[in-house]
GROMACS .gro file of C-alpha atoms in nm:
model
  279
    1MET     CA    1  -1.978   0.581   0.760
    2PRO     CA    2  -1.701   0.379   0.913
    3ILE     CA    3  -1.398   0.579   0.952
    4PRO     CA    4  -1.128   0.558   0.632
    5ARG     CA    5  -0.854   0.359   0.686
    6VAL     CA    6  -0.566   0.538   0.519
    7ALA     CA    7  -0.196   0.407   0.472
    8THR     CA    8   0.078   0.685   0.455
    9VAL     CA    9   0.419   0.712   0.430
   10ASP     CA   10   0.660   0.770   0.705
   11TYR     CA   11   0.901   1.008   0.590
   12LEU     CA   12   0.956   1.373   0.597
   13ASN     CA   13   0.838   1.455   0.268
   14ALA     CA   14   0.456   1.302   0.322
   15ARG     CA   15   0.406   1.496   0.665
   16PRO     CA   16   0.298   1.782   0.487
   17LEU     CA   17  -0.042   1.560   0.317
   18VAL     CA   18  -0.183   1.442   0.639
   19ARG     CA   19  -0.116   1.735   0.873
   20GLY     CA   20  -0.480   1.830   0.906
   21PHE     CA   21  -0.537   1.439   1.020
   22THR     CA   22  -0.229   1.441   1.278
   23HIS     CA   23  -0.245   1.847   1.400
   24GLY     CA   24  -0.523   2.052   1.241
   25SER     CA   25  -0.919   2.031   1.188
   26ARG     CA   26  -0.957   1.652   1.030
   27CYS     CA   27  -0.821   1.490   1.327
   28GLY     CA   28  -0.992   1.198   1.398
   29GLU     CA   29  -1.152   1.164   1.057
   30VAL     CA   30  -0.909   0.873   0.958
   31THR     CA   31  -0.716   0.597   1.087
   32LEU     CA   32  -0.345   0.642   0.983
   33VAL     CA   33  -0.148   0.364   0.934
   34ARG     CA   34   0.199   0.427   0.878
   35GLY     CA   35   0.460   0.214   0.644
   36THR     CA   36   0.714   0.261   0.371
   37PRO     CA   37   0.576   0.279   0.016
   38ALA     CA   38   0.606  -0.056  -0.051
   39ARG     CA   39   0.415  -0.143   0.253
   40CYS     CA   40   0.133   0.081   0.166
   41ALA     CA   41   0.078  -0.051  -0.166
   42GLN     CA   42   0.083  -0.378  -0.013
   43GLN     CA   43  -0.187  -0.257   0.205
   44LEU     CA   44  -0.396  -0.118  -0.056
   45SER     CA   45  -0.407  -0.417  -0.285
   46ALA     CA   46  -0.463  -0.619  -0.001
   47GLY     CA   47  -0.796  -0.451   0.061
   48GLU     CA   48  -0.619  -0.401   0.421
   49VAL     CA   49  -0.700   0.005   0.388
   50ASP     CA   50  -0.926   0.220   0.195
   51VAL     CA   51  -0.645   0.488   0.120
   52ALA     CA   52  -0.280   0.433   0.016
   53LEU     CA   53  -0.025   0.738  -0.054
   54ILE     CA   54   0.117   0.462  -0.313
   55PRO     CA   55   0.425   0.463  -0.537
   56SER     CA   56   0.289   0.616  -0.856
   57ILE     CA   57   0.432   0.303  -1.036
   58GLU     CA   58   0.217   0.086  -0.822
   59TYR     CA   59  -0.102   0.248  -0.985
   60LEU     CA   60  -0.001   0.050  -1.346
   61ARG     CA   61   0.032  -0.317  -1.082
   62ILE     CA   62  -0.302  -0.276  -0.864
   63PRO     CA   63  -0.646  -0.304  -1.059
   64GLY     CA   64  -0.896  -0.090  -1.032
   65LEU     CA   65  -0.779   0.224  -0.834
   66THR     CA   66  -0.886   0.564  -0.835
   67VAL     CA   67  -0.678   0.911  -0.734
   68LEU     CA   68  -0.764   1.156  -0.550
   69PRO     CA   69  -0.685   1.443  -0.730
   70GLY     CA   70  -0.468   1.780  -0.704
   71MET     CA   71  -0.230   1.578  -0.458
   72ALA     CA   72   0.069   1.431  -0.481
   73ILE     CA   73   0.450   1.393  -0.420
   74ALA     CA   74   0.660   1.578  -0.682
   75SER     CA   75   0.974   1.731  -0.768
   76ARG     CA   76   1.041   2.038  -1.026
   77ARG     CA   77   1.400   2.022  -1.061
   78GLN     CA   78   1.579   1.821  -0.740
   79ALA     CA   79   1.427   1.632  -0.496
   80ARG     CA   80   1.728   1.538  -0.229
   81SER     CA   81   1.547   1.239  -0.131
   82VAL     CA   82   1.565   1.022  -0.417
   83LEU     CA   83   1.931   0.919  -0.517
   84LEU     CA   84   2.155   0.697  -0.652
   85VAL     CA   85   2.496   0.690  -0.485
   86SER     CA   86   2.805   0.525  -0.694
   87ARG     CA   87   3.166   0.400  -0.688
   88VAL     CA   88   3.170   0.461  -1.019
   89ALA     CA   89   3.026   0.713  -1.310
   90ALA     CA   90   2.667   0.597  -1.403
   91ALA     CA   91   2.772   0.483  -1.737
   92GLU     CA   92   2.971   0.216  -1.573
   93ILE     CA   93   2.742   0.079  -1.317
   94ARG     CA   94   2.709  -0.288  -1.333
   95SER     CA   95   2.533  -0.343  -0.985
   96VAL     CA   96   2.289  -0.146  -0.799
   97ALA     CA   97   2.155  -0.213  -0.478
   98LEU     CA   98   1.786  -0.108  -0.448
   99ASP     CA   99   1.634   0.016  -0.141
  100THR     CA  100   1.357  -0.219  -0.071
  101SER     CA  101   1.111   0.053   0.049
  102SER     CA  102   1.086   0.188  -0.301
  103ARG     CA  103   0.901   0.096  -0.615
  104THR     CA  104   0.898   0.413  -0.858
  105SER     CA  105   1.261   0.525  -0.795
  106ALA     CA  106   1.306   0.194  -0.850
  107ALA     CA  107   1.147   0.203  -1.182
  108LEU     CA  108   1.244   0.526  -1.253
  109LEU     CA  109   1.626   0.447  -1.229
  110ARG     CA  110   1.598   0.152  -1.443
  111ILE     CA  111   1.459   0.362  -1.713
  112LEU     CA  112   1.734   0.600  -1.660
  113LEU     CA  113   2.029   0.344  -1.639
  114GLU     CA  114   1.904   0.199  -1.972
  115ARG     CA  115   2.005   0.523  -2.157
  116ARG     CA  116   2.298   0.589  -1.930
  117SER     CA  117   2.505   0.286  -1.820
  118ARG     CA  118   2.721   0.126  -2.080
  119HIS     CA  119   2.670  -0.205  -1.945
  120ARG     CA  120   2.376  -0.483  -1.828
  121VAL     CA  121   2.274  -0.402  -1.471
  122SER     CA  122   2.188  -0.662  -1.209
  123TYR     CA  123   1.945  -0.510  -0.906
  124HIS     CA  124   1.970  -0.663  -0.577
  125GLU     CA  125   1.710  -0.521  -0.314
  126MET     CA  126   1.877  -0.422   0.036
  127GLU     CA  127   1.775  -0.295   0.362
  128PRO     CA  128   1.878   0.097   0.302
  129HIS     CA  129   2.198   0.065   0.477
  130LEU     CA  130   2.461   0.266   0.230
  131LEU     CA  131   2.785   0.154   0.337
  132ARG     CA  132   2.665  -0.222   0.306
  133MET     CA  133   2.482  -0.185  -0.009
  134LEU     CA  134   2.810  -0.048  -0.156
  135GLU     CA  135   3.031  -0.366  -0.032
  136THR     CA  136   2.832  -0.548  -0.316
  137CYS     CA  137   2.723  -0.326  -0.578
  138ASP     CA  138   2.857  -0.021  -0.732
  139ALA     CA  139   2.602   0.193  -0.645
  140ALA     CA  140   2.274   0.189  -0.414
  141LEU     CA  141   1.893   0.349  -0.430
  142LEU     CA  142   1.867   0.567  -0.180
  143ILE     CA  143   1.514   0.707  -0.134
  144GLY     CA  144   1.290   0.954   0.192
  145ASP     CA  145   1.504   1.005   0.486
  146ALA     CA  146   1.735   0.774   0.458
  147ALA     CA  147   1.854   0.970   0.127
  148LEU     CA  148   1.838   1.317   0.362
  149LEU     CA  149   2.098   1.136   0.635
  150ALA     CA  150   2.338   0.936   0.373
  151ARG     CA  151   2.704   1.063   0.402
  152THR     CA  152   2.806   1.085   0.027
  153ASP     CA  153   3.134   1.240   0.110
  154GLY     CA  154   3.377   1.106  -0.204
  155LEU     CA  155   3.070   0.902  -0.388
  156LYS     CA  156   2.946   1.007  -0.713
  157VAL     CA  157   2.559   1.128  -0.658
  158TYR     CA  158   2.271   1.186  -0.860
  159ASP     CA  159   1.977   1.324  -0.786
  160LEU     CA  160   1.720   1.092  -1.018
  161ALA     CA  161   1.429   1.395  -1.012
  162ALA     CA  162   1.676   1.604  -1.172
  163GLU     CA  163   1.805   1.335  -1.406
  164TRP     CA  164   1.462   1.277  -1.540
  165HIS     CA  165   1.432   1.649  -1.562
  166ALA     CA  166   1.756   1.641  -1.780
  167MET     CA  167   1.641   1.386  -2.027
  168THR     CA  168   1.226   1.532  -2.042
  169GLY     CA  169   1.203   1.897  -1.903
  170LEU     CA  170   0.895   1.739  -1.668
  171PRO     CA  171   0.884   1.714  -1.308
  172PHE     CA  172   0.846   1.363  -1.144
  173VAL     CA  173   0.586   1.265  -0.959
  174PHE     CA  174   0.673   0.960  -0.702
  175ALA     CA  175   0.320   0.966  -0.521
  176PHE     CA  176  -0.056   1.042  -0.495
  177TRP     CA  177  -0.317   0.905  -0.309
  178ALA     CA  178  -0.510   0.628  -0.478
  179VAL     CA  179  -0.830   0.442  -0.351
  180ARG     CA  180  -0.936   0.089  -0.362
  181PRO     CA  181  -1.190   0.029  -0.629
  182ASP     CA  182  -1.450  -0.132  -0.354
  183ALA     CA  183  -1.447   0.138  -0.117
  184ASN     CA  184  -1.802   0.312  -0.059
  185LEU     CA  185  -1.629   0.658   0.024
  186PRO     CA  186  -1.788   0.930  -0.233
  187SER     CA  187  -1.675   1.223  -0.039
  188LEU     CA  188  -1.321   1.173   0.007
  189SER     CA  189  -1.119   1.490  -0.134
  190GLN     CA  190  -1.201   1.770   0.051
  191PRO     CA  191  -1.058   1.652   0.373
  192PHE     CA  192  -0.763   1.523   0.171
  193LEU     CA  193  -0.750   1.843  -0.005
  194ASP     CA  194  -0.801   2.052   0.403
  195SER     CA  195  -0.501   1.836   0.522
  196LYS     CA  196  -0.297   1.946   0.236
  197HIS     CA  197  -0.311   2.268   0.262
  198GLN     CA  198  -0.288   2.305   0.627
  199GLY     CA  199   0.017   2.105   0.599
  200LEU     CA  200   0.159   2.339   0.358
  201ALA     CA  201   0.087   2.633   0.575
  202GLN     CA  202   0.264   2.437   0.873
  203ARG     CA  203   0.610   2.325   0.713
  204GLU     CA  204   0.825   2.547   0.922
  205SER     CA  205   0.671   2.333   1.218
  206ILE     CA  206   0.703   2.004   1.057
  207ALA     CA  207   1.103   2.119   0.988
  208GLN     CA  208   1.130   2.204   1.352
  209GLU     CA  209   0.989   1.864   1.453
  210ALA     CA  210   1.157   1.658   1.201
  211ALA     CA  211   1.511   1.868   1.251
  212SER     CA  212   1.473   1.708   1.599
  213GLU     CA  213   1.441   1.382   1.515
  214LEU     CA  214   1.696   1.328   1.222
  215GLY     CA  215   1.930   1.546   1.408
  216LEU     CA  216   1.961   1.728   1.055
  217PRO     CA  217   1.937   2.194   1.074
  218VAL     CA  218   1.560   2.312   1.037
  219ALA     CA  219   1.664   2.545   0.786
  220ASP     CA  220   1.815   2.239   0.532
  221LEU     CA  221   1.466   2.061   0.575
  222SER     CA  222   1.240   2.385   0.584
  223GLU     CA  223   1.393   2.421   0.235
  224TYR     CA  224   1.330   2.056   0.134
  225LEU     CA  225   0.947   2.098   0.194
  226ARG     CA  226   0.954   2.432   0.049
  227SER     CA  227   1.127   2.433  -0.290
  228ASN     CA  228   1.276   2.024  -0.365
  229ILE     CA  229   0.914   1.879  -0.272
  230TYR     CA  230   0.596   2.011  -0.392
  231TYR     CA  231   0.196   1.871  -0.382
  232ASP     CA  232   0.001   1.911  -0.703
  233LEU     CA  233  -0.121   1.688  -0.930
  234GLY     CA  234  -0.182   1.901  -1.217
  235GLU     CA  235  -0.203   1.864  -1.574
  236GLU     CA  236   0.173   1.927  -1.646
  237GLU     CA  237   0.231   1.643  -1.313
  238ILE     CA  238  -0.028   1.414  -1.516
  239ARG     CA  239   0.184   1.429  -1.867
  240ALA     CA  240   0.511   1.347  -1.718
  241LEU     CA  241   0.340   1.042  -1.556
  242TRP     CA  242   0.230   0.937  -1.892
  243LEU     CA  243   0.563   1.016  -2.003
  244PHE     CA  244   0.725   0.758  -1.733
  245TYR     CA  245   0.421   0.512  -1.770
  246ARG     CA  246   0.502   0.449  -2.157
  247LEU     CA  247   0.921   0.445  -2.129
  248ALA     CA  248   0.781   0.190  -1.765
  249ARG     CA  249   0.563  -0.032  -2.046
  250GLU     CA  250   0.867   0.027  -2.327
  251SER     CA  251   1.101  -0.140  -2.048
  252ALA     CA  252   0.883  -0.446  -1.928
  253LEU     CA  253   0.876  -0.285  -1.581
  254VAL     CA  254   0.484  -0.331  -1.622
  255GLU     CA  255   0.254  -0.498  -1.856
  256ALA     CA  256   0.053  -0.238  -1.979
  257ALA     CA  257  -0.012   0.164  -1.907
  258ARG     CA  258  -0.332   0.332  -1.855
  259GLU     CA  259  -0.450   0.696  -1.794
  260LEU     CA  260  -0.541   0.838  -1.423
  261ALA     CA  261  -0.893   0.738  -1.322
  262LEU     CA  262  -0.983   1.034  -1.087
  263HIS     CA  263  -1.170   0.952  -0.806
  264GLU     CA  264  -1.569   1.120  -0.737
  265SER     CA  265  -1.548   1.276  -1.103
  266GLY     CA  266  -1.573   0.949  -1.275
  267MET     CA  267  -1.355   1.144  -1.593
  268ARG     CA  268  -1.002   1.006  -1.675
  269THR     CA  269  -0.729   1.236  -1.725
  270GLU     CA  270  -0.668   1.348  -2.131
  271GLY     CA  271  -0.407   1.209  -2.339
  272GLY     CA  272  -0.332   0.854  -2.241
  273ALA     CA  273  -0.575   0.710  -2.436
  274GLU     CA  274  -0.296   0.633  -2.768
  275TRP     CA  275  -0.096   0.403  -2.518
  276ALA     CA  276  -0.322   0.293  -2.242
  277GLY     CA  277  -0.390  -0.033  -2.237
  278ALA     CA  278  -0.122  -0.153  -2.489
  279ARG     CA  279   0.094  -0.393  -2.414
   0.00000   0.00000   0.00000
């Protein structure tokens, strides 16, 4: 069987998921291609890779995908790396600069601002440079390492995972592993689960490596990987995804919502039938 090509996000929060492939017992079992969340989705849609860590919203935009069970990039309360940084209060925002790398976070922001802003908000994709973004817009959406590195003194900062939890009481799932429909890879889950478990056991080492790269304290990055981000895709996370997908459809961000199809099992997650395929 050929070595699977796997697209992964080039952010700190994704490193635990691929640690077994880069530093562990699964080295050499996949070919890793690194890029932004948006690029990972594009590569999977184009058939350039077999598996990709995709923004969760992209599952509704790419037909026929299946999802590797038990793995995600999620946040229960506060993500720290998905931030709306604003010169004005949320209710007064009229324009937002969106990080061009973002897909799920951009959709979540639109859902949240529909309920918070008093105005019709315009959105403009820009490279993630906070000062330049705020030169032309009231607020800026930053994700991943750019959000961790942002200097936000004197600005209003809204953590989107915290805003979602305040609205729903649920965690938020930003990304998960998806498999293209024509990939002949029946036994994928165990290598990816092994990689994840090895990564979780090495979060301190990952934080130490990233601290020198990003110029941030090891303790802060270790806390981020242990407390802000977690890596499970269970029943509660799937419920949160269903709600997110329904709200995205109601906001016309996607054409239809559907339940998750889990790879290898042939099963679909329960609870989505009431709105799956609705328009």
